[in-house]
């Protein structure tokens, strides 16, 4: 098991990027793909896309992120890839519905963002679970789901 | 660029420890969380794990005192956090008190490998912040009803490990244990589910193995 104890730097850092580029040509860059939630952990087991089992053990002050380089030497690099956050976008019908939706999302401890009149819920599980919980609000039109076609 | 062991200080030869693994134990009131802690302690000590415990209570230090009196572990290695409010606030919204307690244990005990953080009893929506723990389990019990997994509480769905405790009581409370397990497995989409009887210790070895593999990186 490969033990990784530090974030060497960011893949976007020019000096690191240059080295990664050369290693990539030789097929020596391995990626660990994590959910946004898992990037909050300081200690976890993970498998790279090349099948290398890793033990990530970071200092409590460290924070994983997309592009965090966990290993970089002449022969190999290990880089974190963070899966994209999926969002459920909702538009309330009026101010009363907005209050109700905001209260409900807070009560559910969902992570949200506000974009104009749309409430965006970050999905940390199956979308249907969220839709099930929201069904009374969706069913009578107090809240409307927005998708990319709108 | 040395990346193999970046915490190593070549000037002094010292190697800074990243600190102990932190494991959360949550679940409803009376599900057996403290008993689970009492079953885990001797097993981890037998494995040679350098261990400490934090317990959370609403307005007392009842659970910490119980673990200290158990004789299972040096009482100084058991810290109590009094949440003073809903227990989940101290493990999720603002886990500062628990982080401070864990940091204190890390500083006090060199080579500490594992800190078990038991939450105060809470509801099915209780979850741990990953700012506080590296891994967390949710303990429910059959006497709470076999419909608990179907209710899909956040703790049931999102914990790293779900433990169904007091399995021995199933026949006495008209619970279909097999169905309860089946439904728990179904809603958790591949996350592990284990069954225990913490009164006797049955099934606890598997919990220890799961934790050790996940955060101590034992095979």
JSON list of N, CA, C and O in Angstrom, two decimals, chain A residues 71-94:
[
{"chain": "A", "resi": 71, "resn": "UNK", "atom": "N", "xyz": [1.85, 12.82, -4.64]},
{"chain": "A", "resi": 71, "resn": "UNK", "atom": "CA", "xyz": [3.17, 12.21, -4.80]},
{"chain": "A", "resi": 71, "resn": "UNK", "atom": "C", "xyz": [3.74, 12.69, -6.13]},
{"chain": "A", "resi": 71, "resn": "UNK", "atom": "O", "xyz": [3.03, 12.78, -7.12]},
{"chain": "A", "resi": 72, "resn": "UNK", "atom": "N", "xyz": [5.03, 12.97, -6.11]},
{"chain": "A", "resi": 72, "resn": "UNK", "atom": "CA", "xyz": [5.68, 13.41, -7.34]},
{"chain": "A", "resi": 72, "resn": "UNK", "atom": "C", "xyz": [7.18, 13.15, -7.22]},
{"chain": "A", "resi": 72, "resn": "UNK", "atom": "O", "xyz": [7.88, 13.79, -6.44]},
{"chain": "A", "resi": 73, "resn": "UNK", "atom": "N", "xyz": [7.62, 12.15, -7.97]},
{"chain": "A", "resi": 73, "resn": "UNK", "atom": "CA", "xyz": [9.06, 11.92, -8.05]},
{"chain": "A", "resi": 73, "resn": "UNK", "atom": "C", "xyz": [9.43, 11.64, -9.50]},
{"chain": "A", "resi": 73, "resn": "UNK", "atom": "O", "xyz": [8.61, 11.85, -10.40]},
{"chain": "A", "resi": 74, "resn": "UNK", "atom": "N", "xyz": [10.61, 11.15, -9.72]},
{"chain": "A", "resi": 74, "resn": "UNK", "atom": "CA", "xyz": [11.08, 11.00, -11.10]},
{"chain": "A", "resi": 74, "resn": "UNK", "atom": "C", "xyz": [10.32, 9.91, -11.85]},
{"chain": "A", "resi": 74, "resn": "UNK", "atom": "O", "xyz": [10.27, 9.92, -13.09]},
{"chain": "A", "resi": 75, "resn": "UNK", "atom": "N", "xyz": [9.71, 9.01, -11.12]},
{"chain": "A", "resi": 75, "resn": "UNK", "atom": "CA", "xyz": [9.08, 7.86, -11.76]},
{"chain": "A", "resi": 75, "resn": "UNK", "atom": "C", "xyz": [7.57, 7.83, -11.71]},
{"chain": "A", "resi": 75, "resn": "UNK", "atom": "O", "xyz": [6.92, 7.10, -12.44]},
{"chain": "A", "resi": 76, "resn": "UNK", "atom": "N", "xyz": [6.99, 8.60, -10.79]},
{"chain": "A", "resi": 76, "resn": "UNK", "atom": "CA", "xyz": [5.55, 8.46, -10.63]},
{"chain": "A", "resi": 76, "resn": "UNK", "atom": "C", "xyz": [4.94, 9.69, -9.97]},
{"chain": "A", "resi": 76, "resn": "UNK", "atom": "O", "xyz": [5.58, 10.35, -9.15]},
{"chain": "A", "resi": 77, "resn": "UNK", "atom": "N", "xyz": [3.68, 9.95, -10.31]},
{"chain": "A", "resi": 77, "resn": "UNK", "atom": "CA", "xyz": [2.91, 11.00, -9.63]},
{"chain": "A", "resi": 77, "resn": "UNK", "atom": "C", "xyz": [1.53, 10.46, -9.30]},
{"chain": "A", "resi": 77, "resn": "UNK", "atom": "O", "xyz": [1.01, 9.59, -10.01]},
{"chain": "A", "resi": 78, "resn": "UNK", "atom": "N", "xyz": [0.96, 10.97, -8.21]},
{"chain": "A", "resi": 78, "resn": "UNK", "atom": "CA", "xyz": [-0.41, 10.63, -7.85]},
{"chain": "A", "resi": 78, "resn": "UNK", "atom": "C", "xyz": [-1.17, 11.94, -7.65]},
{"chain": "A", "resi": 78, "resn": "UNK", "atom": "O", "xyz": [-0.74, 12.80, -6.87]},
{"chain": "A", "resi": 79, "resn": "UNK", "atom": "N", "xyz": [-2.29, 12.07, -8.38]},
{"chain": "A", "resi": 79, "resn": "UNK", "atom": "CA", "xyz": [-3.04, 13.33, -8.39]},
{"chain": "A", "resi": 79, "resn": "UNK", "atom": "C", "xyz": [-4.51, 13.06, -8.05]},
{"chain": "A", "resi": 79, "resn": "UNK", "atom": "O", "xyz": [-5.07, 12.06, -8.48]},
{"chain": "A", "resi": 80, "resn": "UNK", "atom": "N", "xyz": [-5.11, 13.97, -7.29]},
{"chain": "A", "resi": 80, "resn": "UNK", "atom": "CA", "xyz": [-6.52, 13.85, -6.92]},
{"chain": "A", "resi": 80, "resn": "UNK", "atom": "C", "xyz": [-7.40, 14.49, -7.99]},
{"chain": "A", "resi": 80, "resn": "UNK", "atom": "O", "xyz": [-7.12, 15.61, -8.44]},
{"chain": "A", "resi": 81, "resn": "UNK", "atom": "N", "xyz": [-8.43, 13.76, -8.35]},
{"chain": "A", "resi": 81, "resn": "UNK", "atom": "CA", "xyz": [-9.46, 14.33, -9.22]},
{"chain": "A", "resi": 81, "resn": "UNK", "atom": "C", "xyz": [-10.76, 14.34, -8.43]},
{"chain": "A", "resi": 81, "resn": "UNK", "atom": "O", "xyz": [-11.16, 13.30, -7.89]},
{"chain": "A", "resi": 82, "resn": "UNK", "atom": "N", "xyz": [-11.41, 15.46, -8.37]},
{"chain": "A", "resi": 82, "resn": "UNK", "atom": "CA", "xyz": [-12.66, 15.54, -7.63]},
{"chain": "A", "resi": 82, "resn": "UNK", "atom": "C", "xyz": [-13.83, 15.44, -8.59]},
{"chain": "A", "resi": 82, "resn": "UNK", "atom": "O", "xyz": [-13.87, 16.15, -9.61]},
{"chain": "A", "resi": 83, "resn": "UNK", "atom": "N", "xyz": [-14.75, 14.53, -8.27]},
{"chain": "A", "resi": 83, "resn": "UNK", "atom": "CA", "xyz": [-15.94, 14.41, -9.11]},
{"chain": "A", "resi": 83, "resn": "UNK", "atom": "C", "xyz": [-16.75, 15.71, -9.04]},
{"chain": "A", "resi": 83, "resn": "UNK", "atom": "O", "xyz": [-16.83, 16.35, -7.99]},
{"chain": "A", "resi": 84, "resn": "UNK", "atom": "N", "xyz": [-17.36, 16.02, -10.15]},
{"chain": "A", "resi": 84, "resn": "UNK", "atom": "CA", "xyz": [-18.14, 17.27, -10.22]},
{"chain": "A", "resi": 84, "resn": "UNK", "atom": "C", "xyz": [-19.35, 17.19, -9.30]},
{"chain": "A", "resi": 84, "resn": "UNK", "atom": "O", "xyz": [-20.00, 16.14, -9.20]},
{"chain": "A", "resi": 85, "resn": "UNK", "atom": "N", "xyz": [-19.65, 18.28, -8.64]},
{"chain": "A", "resi": 85, "resn": "UNK", "atom": "CA", "xyz": [-20.86, 18.33, -7.83]},
{"chain": "A", "resi": 85, "resn": "UNK", "atom": "C", "xyz": [-22.09, 18.41, -8.73]},
{"chain": "A", "resi": 85, "resn": "UNK", "atom": "O", "xyz": [-22.12, 19.20, -9.67]},
{"chain": "A", "resi": 86, "resn": "UNK", "atom": "N", "xyz": [-23.08, 17.58, -8.45]},
{"chain": "A", "resi": 86, "resn": "UNK", "atom": "CA", "xyz": [-24.33, 17.64, -9.19]},
{"chain": "A", "resi": 86, "resn": "UNK", "atom": "C", "xyz": [-25.31, 18.51, -8.40]},
{"chain": "A", "resi": 86, "resn": "UNK", "atom": "O", "xyz": [-25.34, 18.47, -7.17]},
{"chain": "A", "resi": 87, "resn": "UNK", "atom": "N", "xyz": [-26.09, 19.27, -9.11]},
{"chain": "A", "resi": 87, "resn": "UNK", "atom": "CA", "xyz": [-26.99, 20.24, -8.46]},
{"chain": "A", "resi": 87, "resn": "UNK", "atom": "C", "xyz": [-28.43, 19.96, -8.84]},
{"chain": "A", "resi": 87, "resn": "UNK", "atom": "O", "xyz": [-28.71, 19.57, -9.99]},
{"chain": "A", "resi": 88, "resn": "UNK", "atom": "N", "xyz": [-29.32, 20.20, -7.91]},
{"chain": "A", "resi": 88, "resn": "UNK", "atom": "CA", "xyz": [-30.75, 20.19, -8.18]},
{"chain": "A", "resi": 88, "resn": "UNK", "atom": "C", "xyz": [-31.22, 21.64, -8.05]},
{"chain": "A", "resi": 88, "resn": "UNK", "atom": "O", "xyz": [-31.12, 22.23, -6.97]},
{"chain": "A", "resi": 89, "resn": "UNK", "atom": "N", "xyz": [-31.70, 22.21, -9.16]},
{"chain": "A", "resi": 89, "resn": "UNK", "atom": "CA", "xyz": [-32.07, 23.62, -9.17]},
{"chain": "A", "resi": 89, "resn": "UNK", "atom": "C", "xyz": [-33.58, 23.77, -9.01]},
{"chain": "A", "resi": 89, "resn": "UNK", "atom": "O", "xyz": [-34.35, 23.14, -9.75]},
{"chain": "A", "resi": 90, "resn": "UNK", "atom": "N", "xyz": [-33.98, 24.63, -8.10]},
{"chain": "A", "resi": 90, "resn": "UNK", "atom": "CA", "xyz": [-35.40, 24.79, -7.78]},
{"chain": "A", "resi": 90, "resn": "UNK", "atom": "C", "xyz": [-35.78, 26.27, -7.77]},
{"chain": "A", "resi": 90, "resn": "UNK", "atom": "O", "xyz": [-35.04, 27.10, -7.23]},
{"chain": "A", "resi": 91, "resn": "UNK", "atom": "N", "xyz": [-36.94, 26.54, -8.34]},
{"chain": "A", "resi": 91, "resn": "UNK", "atom": "CA", "xyz": [-37.47, 27.91, -8.35]},
{"chain": "A", "resi": 91, "resn": "UNK", "atom": "C", "xyz": [-38.78, 27.95, -7.58]},
{"chain": "A", "resi": 91, "resn": "UNK", "atom": "O", "xyz": [-39.73, 27.27, -7.96]},
{"chain": "A", "resi": 92, "resn": "UNK", "atom": "N", "xyz": [-38.86, 28.72, -6.50]},
{"chain": "A", "resi": 92, "resn": "UNK", "atom": "CA", "xyz": [-40.12, 28.84, -5.77]},
{"chain": "A", "resi": 92, "resn": "UNK", "atom": "C", "xyz": [-41.10, 29.73, -6.51]},
{"chain": "A", "resi": 92, "resn": "UNK", "atom": "O", "xyz": [-40.70, 30.63, -7.25]},
{"chain": "A", "resi": 93, "resn": "UNK", "atom": "N", "xyz": [-42.41, 29.47, -6.31]},
{"chain": "A", "resi": 93, "resn": "UNK", "atom": "CA", "xyz": [-43.46, 30.21, -7.03]},
{"chain": "A", "resi": 93, "resn": "UNK", "atom": "C", "xyz": [-43.55, 31.66, -6.57]},
{"chain": "A", "resi": 93, "resn": "UNK", "atom": "O", "xyz": [-43.75, 32.57, -7.35]},
{"chain": "A", "resi": 94, "resn": "UNK", "atom": "N", "xyz": [-43.41, 31.85, -5.26]},
{"chain": "A", "resi": 94, "resn": "UNK", "atom": "CA", "xyz": [-43.54, 33.20, -4.72]},
{"chain": "A", "resi": 94, "resn": "UNK", "atom": "C", "xyz": [-42.73, 33.29, -3.42]},
{"chain": "A", "resi": 94, "resn": "UNK", "atom": "O", "xyz": [-42.04, 32.33, -3.05]}
]
